[in-house]
Amino acid sequence: MNAQGFALDVMHQFDEGVAKFLLEQLLDKENSVLEAWRNVAKMDRLYRGIVVPGHHNRNVRSLRQWKMFKAHELRFVVQHALPLLAKDFVDRNVYRVYCLASRIAFTCTKDVISTDDIDELKLLCDRFMIAFQESFGIRLMKFSIHLVSHLWYAVQLYGPLHVVSCYGPEDHIGRITRKIKGQL
């Protein structure tokens, strides 16, 4: 059997990679190249007010706890909150990066992916890479950021990325671990 490639794991690569990096740039005083972290209280109020129709909304943690966010919380942030949080607190070029990341995350995890979605993803991924480099520079282009340029192809090969992600296996590992610890 010949392997053509492997599915990019949306949990590790995008949610815990790209989304976490973008949150760090927005909220972390020590590691950010932006000054947006000065407005974390305002962003937190906006974030806590987000309710997405048809989406199971859990009680959200404060943005001040972003370093402890689980992957599904990071996905919620990137899909639904990043453009809102960044809008008034970063310049237009950086804001474009946040909007592109949000649209990419939404599109590659839709329930059904069409050929039009693949074409849109190709364009979005290319635009994201250019906008990211213009806004943050090559120095901050981590491996997870580079992999965004390949997301469209992974979606073309495997369909919606949440179907082939590590969310399921890691959830089972957690259940098994909790059962084992409960028997000790």
mmCIF file of C-alpha atoms in Angstrom:
data_model
loop_
_atom_site.group_PDB
_atom_site.id
_atom_site.type_symbol
_atom_site.label_atom_id
_atom_site.label_comp_id
_atom_site.label_asym_id
_atom_site.label_seq_id
_atom_site.Cartn_x
_atom_site.Cartn_y
_atom_site.Cartn_z
ATOM 1 C CA MET A 1 0.000 0.000 0.000
ATOM 2 C CA ASN A 2 1.314 3.425 -0.947
ATOM 3 C CA ALA A 3 0.577 6.388 1.311
ATOM 4 C CA GLN A 4 -0.102 9.697 -0.442
ATOM 5 C CA GLY A 5 0.268 11.707 2.704
ATOM 6 C CA PHE A 6 -1.203 12.018 6.126
ATOM 7 C CA ALA A 7 -4.115 13.935 7.536
ATOM 8 C CA LEU A 8 -3.187 17.084 9.358
ATOM 9 C CA ASP A 9 -4.581 16.747 12.827
ATOM 10 C CA VAL A 10 -6.751 19.807 13.282
ATOM 11 C CA MET A 11 -6.609 19.444 17.064
ATOM 12 C CA HIS A 12 -2.837 19.616 17.412
ATOM 13 C CA GLN A 13 -1.909 21.592 14.315
ATOM 14 C CA PHE A 14 -4.617 24.224 14.123
ATOM 15 C CA ASP A 15 -6.347 24.409 17.489
ATOM 16 C CA GLU A 16 -3.322 23.923 19.749
ATOM 17 C CA GLY A 17 -0.881 25.377 17.216
ATOM 18 C CA VAL A 18 -2.282 28.253 15.177
ATOM 19 C CA ALA A 19 -5.148 29.263 17.500
ATOM 20 C CA LYS A 20 -2.956 29.183 20.585
ATOM 21 C CA PHE A 21 -0.244 31.208 18.835
ATOM 22 C CA LEU A 22 -2.742 33.850 17.715
ATOM 23 C CA LEU A 23 -4.207 34.052 21.231
ATOM 24 C CA GLU A 24 -0.710 34.420 22.631
ATOM 25 C CA GLN A 25 -0.051 37.333 20.295
ATOM 26 C CA LEU A 26 -3.303 38.950 21.375
ATOM 27 C CA LEU A 27 -3.187 38.323 25.123
ATOM 28 C CA ASP A 28 0.306 37.523 26.421
ATOM 29 C CA LYS A 29 2.306 40.494 27.661
ATOM 30 C CA GLU A 30 5.679 38.688 27.597
ATOM 31 C CA ASN A 31 5.470 36.962 24.214
ATOM 32 C CA SER A 32 3.260 39.210 22.101
ATOM 33 C CA VAL A 33 4.543 41.453 19.350
ATOM 34 C CA LEU A 34 1.247 43.353 19.642
ATOM 35 C CA GLU A 35 0.036 45.768 22.291
ATOM 36 C CA ALA A 36 -3.494 44.309 22.361
ATOM 37 C CA TRP A 37 -2.889 42.557 25.702
ATOM 38 C CA ARG A 38 -3.490 45.929 27.380
ATOM 39 C CA ASN A 39 -7.182 45.478 26.529
ATOM 40 C CA VAL A 40 -7.679 41.954 27.873
ATOM 41 C CA ALA A 41 -10.513 43.046 30.210
ATOM 42 C CA LYS A 42 -12.488 44.509 27.291
ATOM 43 C CA MET A 43 -11.802 41.451 25.140
ATOM 44 C CA ASP A 44 -12.827 39.165 28.006
ATOM 45 C CA ARG A 45 -16.212 40.901 28.298
ATOM 46 C CA LEU A 46 -16.740 40.493 24.556
ATOM 47 C CA TYR A 47 -15.675 36.854 24.665
ATOM 48 C CA ARG A 48 -17.949 35.921 27.558
ATOM 49 C CA GLY A 49 -20.884 37.446 25.695
ATOM 50 C CA ILE A 50 -20.557 35.231 22.609
ATOM 51 C CA VAL A 51 -23.391 32.768 22.098
ATOM 52 C CA VAL A 52 -23.430 30.794 18.865
ATOM 53 C CA PRO A 53 -26.892 29.580 17.754
ATOM 54 C CA GLY A 54 -27.020 25.807 17.335
ATOM 55 C CA HIS A 55 -23.727 25.370 19.172
ATOM 56 C CA HIS A 56 -23.551 23.774 22.606
ATOM 57 C CA ASN A 57 -22.128 26.597 24.654
ATOM 58 C CA ARG A 58 -20.459 25.634 27.890
ATOM 59 C CA ASN A 59 -19.598 28.160 30.523
ATOM 60 C CA VAL A 60 -16.583 29.851 29.058
ATOM 61 C CA ARG A 61 -13.468 30.552 31.059
ATOM 62 C CA SER A 62 -11.981 33.980 31.252
ATOM 63 C CA LEU A 63 -9.511 34.899 28.535
ATOM 64 C CA ARG A 64 -7.051 35.456 31.360
ATOM 65 C CA GLN A 65 -6.952 31.652 31.616
ATOM 66 C CA TRP A 66 -6.189 31.133 27.913
ATOM 67 C CA LYS A 67 -2.971 29.229 28.652
ATOM 68 C CA MET A 68 -5.064 26.477 30.272
ATOM 69 C CA PHE A 69 -7.644 26.265 27.472
ATOM 70 C CA LYS A 70 -8.325 22.790 26.129
ATOM 71 C CA ALA A 71 -8.212 22.205 22.374
ATOM 72 C CA HIS A 72 -12.000 22.473 21.989
ATOM 73 C CA GLU A 73 -11.923 25.864 23.743
ATOM 74 C CA LEU A 74 -9.173 27.020 21.391
ATOM 75 C CA ARG A 75 -11.251 25.839 18.421
ATOM 76 C CA PHE A 76 -14.261 27.809 19.683
ATOM 77 C CA VAL A 77 -12.075 30.902 20.029
ATOM 78 C CA VAL A 78 -10.586 30.622 16.543
ATOM 79 C CA GLN A 79 -13.877 29.790 14.810
ATOM 80 C CA HIS A 80 -16.160 32.225 16.569
ATOM 81 C CA ALA A 81 -14.269 34.833 18.569
ATOM 82 C CA LEU A 82 -10.931 35.871 17.067
ATOM 83 C CA PRO A 83 -12.284 38.447 14.595
ATOM 84 C CA LEU A 84 -14.496 39.998 17.266
ATOM 85 C CA LEU A 85 -11.747 40.055 19.901
ATOM 86 C CA ALA A 86 -9.067 41.469 17.624
ATOM 87 C CA LYS A 87 -11.140 43.997 15.671
ATOM 88 C CA ASP A 88 -10.552 47.122 17.758
ATOM 89 C CA PHE A 89 -7.212 46.118 19.272
ATOM 90 C CA VAL A 90 -4.865 45.338 16.367
ATOM 91 C CA ASP A 91 -4.017 47.030 13.082
ATOM 92 C CA ARG A 92 -5.811 46.132 9.845
ATOM 93 C CA ASN A 93 -3.121 43.774 8.562
ATOM 94 C CA VAL A 94 -3.029 41.709 11.759
ATOM 95 C CA TYR A 95 -6.827 41.772 11.908
ATOM 96 C CA ARG A 96 -6.856 40.225 8.434
ATOM 97 C CA VAL A 97 -4.727 37.321 9.721
ATOM 98 C CA TYR A 98 -7.245 36.702 12.516
ATOM 99 C CA CYS A 99 -10.198 36.791 10.118
ATOM 100 C CA LEU A 100 -8.515 34.435 7.666
ATOM 101 C CA ALA A 101 -7.638 31.976 10.454
ATOM 102 C CA SER A 102 -11.235 32.017 11.634
ATOM 103 C CA ARG A 103 -12.627 31.370 8.168
ATOM 104 C CA ILE A 104 -10.113 28.574 7.508
ATOM 105 C CA ALA A 105 -10.940 26.872 10.820
ATOM 106 C CA PHE A 106 -14.657 27.097 10.088
ATOM 107 C CA THR A 107 -14.366 25.820 6.521
ATOM 108 C CA CYS A 108 -12.047 22.862 7.139
ATOM 109 C CA THR A 109 -14.297 21.537 9.917
ATOM 110 C CA LYS A 110 -17.675 21.845 8.189
ATOM 111 C CA ASP A 111 -19.797 18.696 8.263
ATOM 112 C CA VAL A 112 -19.731 18.414 4.469
ATOM 113 C CA ILE A 113 -16.968 19.743 2.215
ATOM 114 C CA SER A 114 -17.688 20.624 -1.418
ATOM 115 C CA THR A 115 -15.270 21.249 -4.264
ATOM 116 C CA ASP A 116 -16.110 24.947 -3.906
ATOM 117 C CA ASP A 117 -14.998 24.724 -0.269
ATOM 118 C CA ILE A 118 -11.677 23.198 -1.378
ATOM 119 C CA ASP A 119 -11.159 26.004 -3.892
ATOM 120 C CA GLU A 120 -12.013 28.583 -1.230
ATOM 121 C CA LEU A 121 -9.627 26.914 1.240
ATOM 122 C CA LYS A 122 -6.762 27.032 -1.291
ATOM 123 C CA LEU A 123 -7.295 30.760 -1.679
ATOM 124 C CA LEU A 124 -7.752 31.377 2.065
ATOM 125 C CA CYS A 125 -4.642 29.375 2.986
ATOM 126 C CA ASP A 126 -2.510 31.258 0.456
ATOM 127 C CA ARG A 127 -3.852 34.594 1.666
ATOM 128 C CA PHE A 128 -3.280 33.591 5.292
ATOM 129 C CA MET A 129 0.364 32.716 4.655
ATOM 130 C CA ILE A 130 1.036 36.009 2.874
ATOM 131 C CA ALA A 131 -0.834 38.070 5.478
ATOM 132 C CA PHE A 132 0.862 36.234 8.344
ATOM 133 C CA GLN A 133 4.346 36.836 6.956
ATOM 134 C CA GLU A 134 3.574 40.513 6.294
ATOM 135 C CA SER A 135 2.178 41.004 9.812
ATOM 136 C CA PHE A 136 4.386 38.803 11.997
ATOM 137 C CA GLY A 137 7.430 38.110 9.835
ATOM 138 C CA ILE A 138 9.240 34.899 9.017
ATOM 139 C CA ARG A 139 10.770 34.747 12.504
ATOM 140 C CA LEU A 140 7.389 33.825 14.025
ATOM 141 C CA MET A 141 6.375 31.368 11.319
ATOM 142 C CA LYS A 142 6.251 28.159 13.331
ATOM 143 C CA PHE A 143 5.727 24.719 11.820
ATOM 144 C CA SER A 144 2.015 24.760 12.686
ATOM 145 C CA ILE A 145 1.679 28.065 10.837
ATOM 146 C CA HIS A 146 3.460 26.631 7.785
ATOM 147 C CA LEU A 147 1.097 23.640 7.747
ATOM 148 C CA VAL A 148 -1.820 25.997 7.064
ATOM 149 C CA SER A 149 -0.570 26.110 3.468
ATOM 150 C CA HIS A 150 -1.321 22.354 3.242
ATOM 151 C CA LEU A 151 -4.733 22.316 4.956
ATOM 152 C CA TRP A 152 -6.713 22.535 1.733
ATOM 153 C CA TYR A 153 -4.970 19.418 0.398
ATOM 154 C CA ALA A 154 -5.617 17.442 3.588
ATOM 155 C CA VAL A 155 -9.303 18.405 3.375
ATOM 156 C CA GLN A 156 -9.366 17.378 -0.283
ATOM 157 C CA LEU A 157 -7.870 13.963 0.565
ATOM 158 C CA TYR A 158 -9.682 13.191 3.799
ATOM 159 C CA GLY A 159 -12.724 15.446 4.037
ATOM 160 C CA PRO A 160 -13.571 17.508 7.121
ATOM 161 C CA LEU A 161 -10.515 17.484 9.359
ATOM 162 C CA HIS A 162 -12.389 16.926 12.616
ATOM 163 C CA VAL A 163 -13.321 13.461 11.282
ATOM 164 C CA VAL A 164 -9.646 12.411 11.146
ATOM 165 C CA SER A 165 -8.403 14.382 14.146
ATOM 166 C CA CYS A 166 -7.051 13.235 17.483
ATOM 167 C CA TYR A 167 -10.103 14.521 19.369
ATOM 168 C CA GLY A 168 -11.684 11.044 19.414
ATOM 169 C CA PRO A 169 -8.611 8.980 20.333
ATOM 170 C CA GLU A 170 -7.491 11.464 22.995
ATOM 171 C CA ASP A 171 -10.983 11.470 24.493
ATOM 172 C CA HIS A 172 -10.815 7.671 24.773
ATOM 173 C CA ILE A 173 -7.364 7.860 26.368
ATOM 174 C CA GLY A 174 -8.795 10.269 28.938
ATOM 175 C CA ARG A 175 -11.717 7.945 29.704
ATOM 176 C CA ILE A 176 -9.410 4.964 30.120
ATOM 177 C CA THR A 177 -7.059 6.984 32.347
ATOM 178 C CA ARG A 178 -9.951 8.126 34.550
ATOM 179 C CA LYS A 179 -11.175 4.526 34.887
ATOM 180 C CA ILE A 180 -7.699 3.293 35.836
ATOM 181 C CA LYS A 181 -7.180 6.080 38.360
ATOM 182 C CA GLY A 182 -10.625 5.391 39.796
ATOM 183 C CA GLN A 183 -9.650 1.775 40.515
ATOM 184 C CA LEU A 184 -6.423 2.589 42.341
#
